[in-house]
Amino acid sequence: PPPVPPPVPPPVDPRSWVTKTHEPGYCALYDICGHRKDGDVLPCPNNTKAQPPSDVLAKKLQATCPSLWSEQGGAAGHYCCTPQQVDKLATDTSKVAPFTVGCPACLHNFIQLWCVLTCSPDQATFLNVTSVQLAADNNVTAVQQVDIWMNQDFTDDLYNSCKDVKYGAANLPAMNFIGGGAKNGQEWLEFLGEVKDKRRPPVGSPFQQNFNPTGNVTPPDIKPAVENLPSCGDSLFMCSCADCPVAPGCAVPPPAPPPGDHRCMAGAITCWDLTLILTYIGLVAGCGAYAWHFRRRQQEGLQLEQNLGLEAEEPLLGMSAEDPTIGSSVAATAASNGAAGEVDIYDGDGINAESEPLPGDVHYPWLERKMQQAYTQLGEFCAQRPMHVTLAGVVLIGFCLLGLTRFQLETNPEHLWVGPSSRAAQDKANYEASFGPFYRVSQLILSTTLQSQSKYISTSGLPAIVTDDNILLLFQMQAKVDALRGAYTNSTSQNAEAALTDVCFKPFGTACATQSVLQYWHMDRALYESEQKKSPYAVKLSPDYCFGHWATQCRSAFEAPIDPHVVLGGFSTGPDFRNYSADTTAFVVTYPIDSSPANRAAALAWEEAFVQLAKTELSSMAAAAKLSLAFQAERSVEDELKRESYADASVVAISYLVMLGYIALALAALPPPQQLLQVFVLSRASLGAGGVLIVASSVAGSLGLCSMFGMWSTLIIMEVIPFLVLAVGVDNMFVLAHALARQVGCL
């Protein structure tokens, strides 16, 4: 059988409920009588006397309406509201807080407006019920429409305290969101009082509230509401200068007078320029004088050698040419080799050694002579005590390696690239100290390719992405993300799973603050499809409509506006921009993740699962639709640092072996055919191996020493520092081996 229709409610005579008594101490509305079909509460049209507060009401009024509570004498006063009405008032006004965070005066005045309209004991003097209706849930008579009169100063003070407030997330005036872009106080009140049934989507007041319906003319027995509201520059509710330019100390100072020309001048040039010129001339003259003096001394030395009839010789390194024993030995060698008195000295490669100053010779500067003597003594000490030196080096390296027990690897990009004393780090620390840890970010960027299908071609040449199929695809991807779970171990050492709703950033209640074009339909695919099925002549939440009404009718599931600039991409910002539907080539979905320490383990687990999902299923879905998908999570950079560090370990090891082989081949010499076993000596492989071992030991020892003092390390240093050290070490190996090969065989 067909369902029985509900009984038709009896007609209601509105005249029987019009407020009769407009005297101080009387209410026009009192208590909650029922709910609309959408669940919003409806107050009762009750023209009764204001009531003294109960203990419960007193506590709630002190918390929500402290100014009204104080003005009415606290517990000694009377009020036209119940605890349930105050709870509803607190819930509704809290939605404005995110938009007015920079101006406490604006938020206070906005709350005070509704405290006065809801709880003032003289409510009937400025509020009149003009029509009633039956509540949808219980058929109890409830208010349908009221007229409210407010003093002009009350209206102006309210508007002026909020008109310059900025909503930082969108960098737009807060009035665009909480007042529909109102230009004066009356427009703002009309926006706040318009019943939601007149808007698409239905967002607004549950019943019609007409503010100052008769203009400046006040009906008999009506006294407009009067309230002294603090300005945005009030010392108790001080707003930031950006949100209240008229606040004390926020006025832009007059421009300073142009600075006078008090520069020091030396003729046509400044004293600073003259100083630089003289300094340059002095440096050039000094370098020239030094070069001339050095050249003169060199010529004097050569002349002295010619006068003595001796040729420069190169004895064993470290032995002074001034040593009489060396001088006599060389002279004897010269005499025995012919009348010319010359000695031909060859290096180990059979190349004639050119005459050059000897170590310790006066031709070298004083500092270099001292360094030669010190290194000579060090070399003699090490050569005379090889076992002691080797053992001391091994013990020192072993001691430093003990610090590796405290080795800690730093992979956090913030700590790697931002110094703790930098301005950016200080600003971030101050922000987190005031507002808590800044949220983590994960993103999906779905964009078109040349093969994508669309009825529009953007100014960049790519097809536009705003199509019904692409939006439905984004809903499918979002469903995958919503169903995603990341396994982790919680604080009680138990296995757990983290979903997006567990780790997401929730600034406005229980809904995730996901930034997505899908928020225009509350992330609900059924709502989107039902809206698109509406008649072309009906008001429907189409993409084009929401791109133009994102601040009012198309708010998100968490009741905040979603700027198209945040969730769309690829469009031009120049004069060739047409509209979002025709020029947008990418959907940008941002998932803010709660970064509190207690949520870190769950957030990391979810991000890992998110990256894996995006690599596999979501990328495949995008490719099938001829779209491209880019993605990233907060941990992506850190994961990439770890991957590259470990992936390059084999490359580093092979590089060391190649360097070892290069040293052995470059320094090696072929033995005579009859003495092939000397290849193990002449190849100098042990020299190369020892050098590489010393380099590896020094790097490991430095890591241990730094770790011992609590310093963190990165795996990147294992790819860079060893090669820098090895380059210096290899160079020294070649220098020493070459110098040794150039010595006279008998020496």
PDB file of C-alpha atoms in Angstrom, residues 217-462:
ATOM      1  CA  VAL A 217      12.264  55.755  11.239  1.00  0.00           C
ATOM      2  CA  THR A 218      11.665  53.884  14.493  1.00  0.00           C
ATOM      3  CA  PRO A 219       8.146  52.480  15.185  1.00  0.00           C
ATOM      4  CA  PRO A 220       6.398  53.406  18.422  1.00  0.00           C
ATOM      5  CA  ASP A 221       7.568  51.565  21.552  1.00  0.00           C
ATOM      6  CA  ILE A 222      10.786  50.482  19.780  1.00  0.00           C
ATOM      7  CA  LYS A 223      14.155  51.645  21.105  1.00  0.00           C
ATOM      8  CA  PRO A 224      17.143  50.668  18.942  1.00  0.00           C
ATOM      9  CA  ALA A 225      19.769  48.577  20.653  1.00  0.00           C
ATOM     10  CA  VAL A 226      22.688  50.634  21.958  1.00  0.00           C
ATOM     11  CA  GLU A 227      26.085  49.168  22.768  1.00  0.00           C
ATOM     12  CA  ASN A 228      29.502  50.678  23.355  1.00  0.00           C
ATOM     13  CA  LEU A 229      31.953  48.555  21.415  1.00  0.00           C
ATOM     14  CA  PRO A 230      35.747  48.859  21.637  1.00  0.00           C
ATOM     15  CA  SER A 231      37.545  49.995  18.520  1.00  0.00           C
ATOM     16  CA  CYS A 232      40.211  47.904  16.847  1.00  0.00           C
ATOM     17  CA  GLY A 233      42.809  50.194  18.426  1.00  0.00           C
ATOM     18  CA  ASP A 234      41.545  49.674  21.980  1.00  0.00           C
ATOM     19  CA  SER A 235      44.382  48.782  24.363  1.00  0.00           C
ATOM     20  CA  LEU A 236      42.494  45.758  25.742  1.00  0.00           C
ATOM     21  CA  PHE A 237      41.737  44.322  22.298  1.00  0.00           C
ATOM     22  CA  MET A 238      44.706  45.617  20.324  1.00  0.00           C
ATOM     23  CA  CYS A 239      44.791  44.470  16.714  1.00  0.00           C
ATOM     24  CA  SER A 240      47.777  44.237  14.437  1.00  0.00           C
ATOM     25  CA  CYS A 241      48.562  47.249  12.280  1.00  0.00           C
ATOM     26  CA  ALA A 242      47.736  45.232   9.157  1.00  0.00           C
ATOM     27  CA  ASP A 243      44.225  44.600  10.532  1.00  0.00           C
ATOM     28  CA  CYS A 244      43.752  48.044  12.071  1.00  0.00           C
ATOM     29  CA  PRO A 245      45.660  50.835  10.306  1.00  0.00           C
ATOM     30  CA  VAL A 246      44.001  53.478  12.546  1.00  0.00           C
ATOM     31  CA  ALA A 247      45.330  51.943  15.773  1.00  0.00           C
ATOM     32  CA  PRO A 248      47.740  54.077  17.837  1.00  0.00           C
ATOM     33  CA  GLY A 249      51.269  53.700  16.549  1.00  0.00           C
ATOM     34  CA  CYS A 250      50.137  52.246  13.220  1.00  0.00           C
ATOM     35  CA  ALA A 251      49.984  55.465  11.239  1.00  0.00           C
ATOM     36  CA  VAL A 252      52.508  55.619   8.437  1.00  0.00           C
ATOM     37  CA  PRO A 253      55.134  58.202   9.446  1.00  0.00           C
ATOM     38  CA  PRO A 254      55.704  61.122   7.084  1.00  0.00           C
ATOM     39  CA  PRO A 255      58.575  60.623   4.703  1.00  0.00           C
ATOM     40  CA  ALA A 256      61.922  61.731   6.045  1.00  0.00           C
ATOM     41  CA  PRO A 257      63.521  64.781   4.453  1.00  0.00           C
ATOM     42  CA  PRO A 258      66.025  63.977   1.759  1.00  0.00           C
ATOM     43  CA  PRO A 259      69.489  63.516   3.250  1.00  0.00           C
ATOM     44  CA  GLY A 260      71.926  66.327   2.735  1.00  0.00           C
ATOM     45  CA  ASP A 261      75.087  65.833   0.705  1.00  0.00           C
ATOM     46  CA  HIS A 262      77.707  65.598   3.468  1.00  0.00           C
ATOM     47  CA  ARG A 263      80.090  63.314   1.634  1.00  0.00           C
ATOM     48  CA  CYS A 264      83.824  63.819   1.908  1.00  0.00           C
ATOM     49  CA  MET A 265      85.087  64.995  -1.457  1.00  0.00           C
ATOM     50  CA  ALA A 266      88.591  65.278  -2.871  1.00  0.00           C
ATOM     51  CA  GLY A 267      88.092  67.406  -5.894  1.00  0.00           C
ATOM     52  CA  ALA A 268      85.732  65.666  -8.279  1.00  0.00           C
ATOM     53  CA  ILE A 269      85.875  62.257  -6.525  1.00  0.00           C
ATOM     54  CA  THR A 270      84.869  61.077  -3.058  1.00  0.00           C
ATOM     55  CA  CYS A 271      87.381  60.387  -0.318  1.00  0.00           C
ATOM     56  CA  TRP A 272      86.443  56.710  -0.431  1.00  0.00           C
ATOM     57  CA  ASP A 273      87.224  56.482  -4.142  1.00  0.00           C
ATOM     58  CA  LEU A 274      90.521  58.265  -3.571  1.00  0.00           C
ATOM     59  CA  THR A 275      91.410  55.818  -0.790  1.00  0.00           C
ATOM     60  CA  LEU A 276      90.725  52.851  -3.053  1.00  0.00           C
ATOM     61  CA  ILE A 277      92.827  54.349  -5.853  1.00  0.00           C
ATOM     62  CA  LEU A 278      95.788  55.029  -3.538  1.00  0.00           C
ATOM     63  CA  THR A 279      95.519  51.563  -2.040  1.00  0.00           C
ATOM     64  CA  TYR A 280      95.582  49.991  -5.482  1.00  0.00           C
ATOM     65  CA  ILE A 281      98.606  52.069  -6.508  1.00  0.00           C
ATOM     66  CA  GLY A 282     100.388  51.089  -3.298  1.00  0.00           C
ATOM     67  CA  LEU A 283      99.733  47.383  -3.854  1.00  0.00           C
ATOM     68  CA  VAL A 284     100.976  47.540  -7.446  1.00  0.00           C
ATOM     69  CA  ALA A 285     104.096  49.463  -6.432  1.00  0.00           C
ATOM     70  CA  GLY A 286     104.817  47.079  -3.553  1.00  0.00           C
ATOM     71  CA  CYS A 287     104.488  43.977  -5.741  1.00  0.00           C
ATOM     72  CA  GLY A 288     106.725  45.553  -8.367  1.00  0.00           C
ATOM     73  CA  ALA A 289     109.393  46.496  -5.823  1.00  0.00           C
ATOM     74  CA  TYR A 290     109.370  42.991  -4.339  1.00  0.00           C
ATOM     75  CA  ALA A 291     109.706  41.390  -7.782  1.00  0.00           C
ATOM     76  CA  TRP A 292     112.615  43.714  -8.654  1.00  0.00           C
ATOM     77  CA  HIS A 293     114.372  42.970  -5.341  1.00  0.00           C
ATOM     78  CA  PHE A 294     113.917  39.197  -5.743  1.00  0.00           C
ATOM     79  CA  ARG A 295     115.225  39.303  -9.308  1.00  0.00           C
ATOM     80  CA  ARG A 296     118.246  41.343  -8.208  1.00  0.00           C
ATOM     81  CA  ARG A 297     119.152  38.857  -5.474  1.00  0.00           C
ATOM     82  CA  GLN A 298     118.765  35.998  -7.923  1.00  0.00           C
ATOM     83  CA  GLN A 299     121.159  37.668 -10.372  1.00  0.00           C
ATOM     84  CA  GLU A 300     123.665  38.327  -7.583  1.00  0.00           C
ATOM     85  CA  GLY A 301     123.558  34.643  -6.637  1.00  0.00           C
ATOM     86  CA  LEU A 302     124.167  33.549 -10.205  1.00  0.00           C
ATOM     87  CA  GLN A 303     127.033  36.002 -10.520  1.00  0.00           C
ATOM     88  CA  LEU A 304     128.538  34.628  -7.311  1.00  0.00           C
ATOM     89  CA  GLU A 305     128.355  31.073  -8.648  1.00  0.00           C
ATOM     90  CA  GLN A 306     130.011  32.101 -11.897  1.00  0.00           C
ATOM     91  CA  ASN A 307     132.795  33.835  -9.989  1.00  0.00           C
ATOM     92  CA  LEU A 308     133.378  30.654  -7.947  1.00  0.00           C
ATOM     93  CA  GLY A 309     133.369  28.514 -11.104  1.00  0.00           C
ATOM     94  CA  LEU A 310     130.711  26.105  -9.680  1.00  0.00           C
ATOM     95  CA  GLU A 311     127.515  24.750 -11.200  1.00  0.00           C
ATOM     96  CA  ALA A 312     124.412  24.315  -9.129  1.00  0.00           C
ATOM     97  CA  GLU A 313     123.921  20.780  -8.013  1.00  0.00           C
ATOM     98  CA  GLU A 314     121.080  18.951  -6.348  1.00  0.00           C
ATOM     99  CA  PRO A 315     122.243  16.826  -3.422  1.00  0.00           C
ATOM    100  CA  LEU A 316     119.942  14.660  -1.321  1.00  0.00           C
ATOM    101  CA  LEU A 317     116.924  16.573  -0.040  1.00  0.00           C
ATOM    102  CA  GLY A 318     117.418  18.085   3.361  1.00  0.00           C
ATOM    103  CA  MET A 319     121.234  18.547   3.058  1.00  0.00           C
ATOM    104  CA  SER A 320     122.362  22.165   2.898  1.00  0.00           C
ATOM    105  CA  ALA A 321     124.503  23.490   0.122  1.00  0.00           C
ATOM    106  CA  GLU A 322     126.405  25.379   2.752  1.00  0.00           C
ATOM    107  CA  ASP A 323     127.631  22.119   4.338  1.00  0.00           C
ATOM    108  CA  PRO A 324     131.440  22.018   3.729  1.00  0.00           C
ATOM    109  CA  THR A 325     131.450  18.220   3.537  1.00  0.00           C
ATOM    110  CA  ILE A 326     128.850  18.234   0.792  1.00  0.00           C
ATOM    111  CA  GLY A 327     130.674  21.013  -1.021  1.00  0.00           C
ATOM    112  CA  SER A 328     133.985  19.164  -0.958  1.00  0.00           C
ATOM    113  CA  SER A 329     132.302  15.918  -2.080  1.00  0.00           C
ATOM    114  CA  VAL A 330     130.732  17.640  -5.024  1.00  0.00           C
ATOM    115  CA  ALA A 331     133.986  19.342  -5.944  1.00  0.00           C
ATOM    116  CA  ALA A 332     135.780  16.036  -5.859  1.00  0.00           C
ATOM    117  CA  THR A 333     133.148  14.428  -8.020  1.00  0.00           C
ATOM    118  CA  ALA A 334     133.487  17.277 -10.501  1.00  0.00           C
ATOM    119  CA  ALA A 335     137.250  16.940 -10.677  1.00  0.00           C
ATOM    120  CA  SER A 336     137.037  13.233 -11.321  1.00  0.00           C
ATOM    121  CA  ASN A 337     134.602  13.633 -14.183  1.00  0.00           C
ATOM    122  CA  GLY A 338     136.555  15.883 -16.482  1.00  0.00           C
ATOM    123  CA  ALA A 339     138.138  19.267 -17.030  1.00  0.00           C
ATOM    124  CA  ALA A 340     134.842  21.012 -17.385  1.00  0.00           C
ATOM    125  CA  GLY A 341     134.242  20.499 -13.705  1.00  0.00           C
ATOM    126  CA  GLU A 342     130.567  19.749 -14.333  1.00  0.00           C
ATOM    127  CA  VAL A 343     128.462  17.018 -12.788  1.00  0.00           C
ATOM    128  CA  ASP A 344     125.535  15.617 -14.755  1.00  0.00           C
ATOM    129  CA  ILE A 345     122.841  14.543 -12.287  1.00  0.00           C
ATOM    130  CA  TYR A 346     119.952  12.428 -13.570  1.00  0.00           C
ATOM    131  CA  ASP A 347     116.708  11.628 -11.860  1.00  0.00           C
ATOM    132  CA  GLY A 348     115.272   8.162 -11.649  1.00  0.00           C
ATOM    133  CA  ASP A 349     113.587   8.518 -15.012  1.00  0.00           C
ATOM    134  CA  GLY A 350     116.798   9.364 -16.828  1.00  0.00           C
ATOM    135  CA  ILE A 351     115.994  13.062 -17.084  1.00  0.00           C
ATOM    136  CA  ASN A 352     118.672  15.606 -16.442  1.00  0.00           C
ATOM    137  CA  ALA A 353     117.879  17.447 -13.195  1.00  0.00           C
ATOM    138  CA  GLU A 354     117.924  21.188 -13.838  1.00  0.00           C
ATOM    139  CA  SER A 355     119.840  23.357 -11.430  1.00  0.00           C
ATOM    140  CA  GLU A 356     117.594  24.672  -8.660  1.00  0.00           C
ATOM    141  CA  PRO A 357     118.091  26.077  -5.164  1.00  0.00           C
ATOM    142  CA  LEU A 358     118.681  23.476  -2.477  1.00  0.00           C
ATOM    143  CA  PRO A 359     116.429  23.078   0.553  1.00  0.00           C
ATOM    144  CA  GLY A 360     117.625  25.523   3.164  1.00  0.00           C
ATOM    145  CA  ASP A 361     119.305  27.695   0.511  1.00  0.00           C
ATOM    146  CA  VAL A 362     119.163  31.448   0.934  1.00  0.00           C
ATOM    147  CA  HIS A 363     117.209  31.664  -2.314  1.00  0.00           C
ATOM    148  CA  TYR A 364     114.124  30.452  -0.425  1.00  0.00           C
ATOM    149  CA  PRO A 365     112.139  32.838   1.787  1.00  0.00           C
ATOM    150  CA  TRP A 366     112.755  32.615   5.518  1.00  0.00           C
ATOM    151  CA  LEU A 367     109.385  30.997   6.344  1.00  0.00           C
ATOM    152  CA  GLU A 368     109.817  28.346   3.665  1.00  0.00           C
ATOM    153  CA  ARG A 369     113.313  27.507   4.950  1.00  0.00           C
ATOM    154  CA  LYS A 370     111.921  27.029   8.456  1.00  0.00           C
ATOM    155  CA  MET A 371     109.130  24.795   7.161  1.00  0.00           C
ATOM    156  CA  GLN A 372     111.681  22.730   5.190  1.00  0.00           C
ATOM    157  CA  GLN A 373     113.773  22.222   8.292  1.00  0.00           C
ATOM    158  CA  ALA A 374     110.714  21.236  10.365  1.00  0.00           C
ATOM    159  CA  TYR A 375     109.480  18.741   7.790  1.00  0.00           C
ATOM    160  CA  THR A 376     112.977  17.346   7.386  1.00  0.00           C
ATOM    161  CA  GLN A 377     113.188  16.694  11.115  1.00  0.00           C
ATOM    162  CA  LEU A 378     109.708  15.145  11.109  1.00  0.00           C
ATOM    163  CA  GLY A 379     110.637  12.860   8.206  1.00  0.00           C
ATOM    164  CA  GLU A 380     113.846  11.765   9.912  1.00  0.00           C
ATOM    165  CA  PHE A 381     111.955  11.069  13.140  1.00  0.00           C
ATOM    166  CA  CYS A 382     109.323   8.926  11.373  1.00  0.00           C
ATOM    167  CA  ALA A 383     111.962   7.096   9.299  1.00  0.00           C
ATOM    168  CA  GLN A 384     114.005   6.240  12.366  1.00  0.00           C
ATOM    169  CA  ARG A 385     110.999   4.962  14.379  1.00  0.00           C
ATOM    170  CA  PRO A 386     108.571   3.406  11.863  1.00  0.00           C
ATOM    171  CA  MET A 387     106.960   0.944  14.284  1.00  0.00           C
ATOM    172  CA  HIS A 388     106.427   3.559  16.994  1.00  0.00           C
ATOM    173  CA  VAL A 389     104.876   6.032  14.570  1.00  0.00           C
ATOM    174  CA  THR A 390     102.624   3.381  13.011  1.00  0.00           C
ATOM    175  CA  LEU A 391     101.497   2.132  16.426  1.00  0.00           C
ATOM    176  CA  ALA A 392     100.784   5.678  17.650  1.00  0.00           C
ATOM    177  CA  GLY A 393      98.709   6.366  14.532  1.00  0.00           C
ATOM    178  CA  VAL A 394      96.717   3.158  14.963  1.00  0.00           C
ATOM    179  CA  VAL A 395      96.040   3.955  18.639  1.00  0.00           C
ATOM    180  CA  LEU A 396      94.957   7.513  17.795  1.00  0.00           C
ATOM    181  CA  ILE A 397      92.622   6.340  15.025  1.00  0.00           C
ATOM    182  CA  GLY A 398      91.244   3.618  17.298  1.00  0.00           C
ATOM    183  CA  PHE A 399      90.508   6.166  20.027  1.00  0.00           C
ATOM    184  CA  CYS A 400      88.694   8.423  17.552  1.00  0.00           C
ATOM    185  CA  LEU A 401      86.699   5.467  16.203  1.00  0.00           C
ATOM    186  CA  LEU A 402      85.240   4.945  19.681  1.00  0.00           C
ATOM    187  CA  GLY A 403      83.160   8.054  19.021  1.00  0.00           C
ATOM    188  CA  LEU A 404      81.242   6.175  16.340  1.00  0.00           C
ATOM    189  CA  THR A 405      79.265   4.573  19.162  1.00  0.00           C
ATOM    190  CA  ARG A 406      77.513   7.964  19.395  1.00  0.00           C
ATOM    191  CA  PHE A 407      77.207   8.347  15.627  1.00  0.00           C
ATOM    192  CA  GLN A 408      73.943  10.033  14.602  1.00  0.00           C
ATOM    193  CA  LEU A 409      72.844  10.550  11.021  1.00  0.00           C
ATOM    194  CA  GLU A 410      71.111  13.820  10.114  1.00  0.00           C
ATOM    195  CA  THR A 411      68.596  13.538   7.287  1.00  0.00           C
ATOM    196  CA  ASN A 412      66.197  16.332   8.255  1.00  0.00           C
ATOM    197  CA  PRO A 413      66.353  18.894   5.411  1.00  0.00           C
ATOM    198  CA  GLU A 414      65.576  21.756   7.782  1.00  0.00           C
ATOM    199  CA  HIS A 415      68.598  20.989   9.932  1.00  0.00           C
ATOM    200  CA  LEU A 416      70.801  20.375   6.893  1.00  0.00           C
ATOM    201  CA  TRP A 417      70.035  23.574   5.005  1.00  0.00           C
ATOM    202  CA  VAL A 418      68.912  26.073   7.660  1.00  0.00           C
ATOM    203  CA  GLY A 419      71.234  27.097  10.466  1.00  0.00           C
ATOM    204  CA  PRO A 420      69.768  27.174  13.994  1.00  0.00           C
ATOM    205  CA  SER A 421      70.722  30.843  14.362  1.00  0.00           C
ATOM    206  CA  SER A 422      69.329  31.936  10.982  1.00  0.00           C
ATOM    207  CA  ARG A 423      66.393  34.323  10.742  1.00  0.00           C
ATOM    208  CA  ALA A 424      64.198  31.690   9.101  1.00  0.00           C
ATOM    209  CA  ALA A 425      64.820  29.193  11.927  1.00  0.00           C
ATOM    210  CA  GLN A 426      64.149  31.844  14.578  1.00  0.00           C
ATOM    211  CA  ASP A 427      60.902  32.933  12.926  1.00  0.00           C
ATOM    212  CA  LYS A 428      59.744  29.325  12.675  1.00  0.00           C
ATOM    213  CA  ALA A 429      60.588  28.695  16.338  1.00  0.00           C
ATOM    214  CA  ASN A 430      58.666  31.810  17.408  1.00  0.00           C
ATOM    215  CA  TYR A 431      55.667  30.782  15.308  1.00  0.00           C
ATOM    216  CA  GLU A 432      55.588  27.270  16.732  1.00  0.00           C
ATOM    217  CA  ALA A 433      55.985  28.584  20.274  1.00  0.00           C
ATOM    218  CA  SER A 434      52.889  30.754  19.779  1.00  0.00           C
ATOM    219  CA  PHE A 435      50.677  28.592  17.567  1.00  0.00           C
ATOM    220  CA  GLY A 436      52.076  25.061  17.814  1.00  0.00           C
ATOM    221  CA  PRO A 437      54.094  23.058  15.266  1.00  0.00           C
ATOM    222  CA  PHE A 438      53.568  24.062  11.643  1.00  0.00           C
ATOM    223  CA  TYR A 439      51.717  21.354   9.750  1.00  0.00           C
ATOM    224  CA  ARG A 440      53.389  18.938   7.344  1.00  0.00           C
ATOM    225  CA  VAL A 441      52.390  18.966   3.667  1.00  0.00           C
ATOM    226  CA  SER A 442      51.606  16.200   1.194  1.00  0.00           C
ATOM    227  CA  GLN A 443      50.451  17.007  -2.330  1.00  0.00           C
ATOM    228  CA  LEU A 444      48.992  15.583  -5.510  1.00  0.00           C
ATOM    229  CA  ILE A 445      49.223  17.577  -8.742  1.00  0.00           C
ATOM    230  CA  LEU A 446      47.072  16.180 -11.539  1.00  0.00           C
ATOM    231  CA  SER A 447      47.756  17.936 -14.841  1.00  0.00           C
ATOM    232  CA  THR A 448      46.867  17.547 -18.494  1.00  0.00           C
ATOM    233  CA  THR A 449      49.106  16.423 -21.335  1.00  0.00           C
ATOM    234  CA  LEU A 450      48.949  17.089 -25.060  1.00  0.00           C
ATOM    235  CA  GLN A 451      46.909  13.888 -25.438  1.00  0.00           C
ATOM    236  CA  SER A 452      44.254  14.922 -22.883  1.00  0.00           C
ATOM    237  CA  GLN A 453      40.682  15.536 -23.996  1.00  0.00           C
ATOM    238  CA  SER A 454      38.986  18.866 -23.274  1.00  0.00           C
ATOM    239  CA  LYS A 455      36.747  21.342 -25.013  1.00  0.00           C
ATOM    240  CA  TYR A 456      39.099  24.183 -24.055  1.00  0.00           C
ATOM    241  CA  ILE A 457      42.742  24.760 -24.929  1.00  0.00           C
ATOM    242  CA  SER A 458      44.553  26.914 -22.392  1.00  0.00           C
ATOM    243  CA  THR A 459      46.792  29.839 -23.297  1.00  0.00           C
ATOM    244  CA  SER A 460      49.801  27.578 -22.646  1.00  0.00           C
ATOM    245  CA  GLY A 461      48.680  25.201 -25.404  1.00  0.00           C
ATOM    246  CA  LEU A 462      47.663  22.362 -23.074  1.00  0.00           C
TER     247      LEU A 462
END
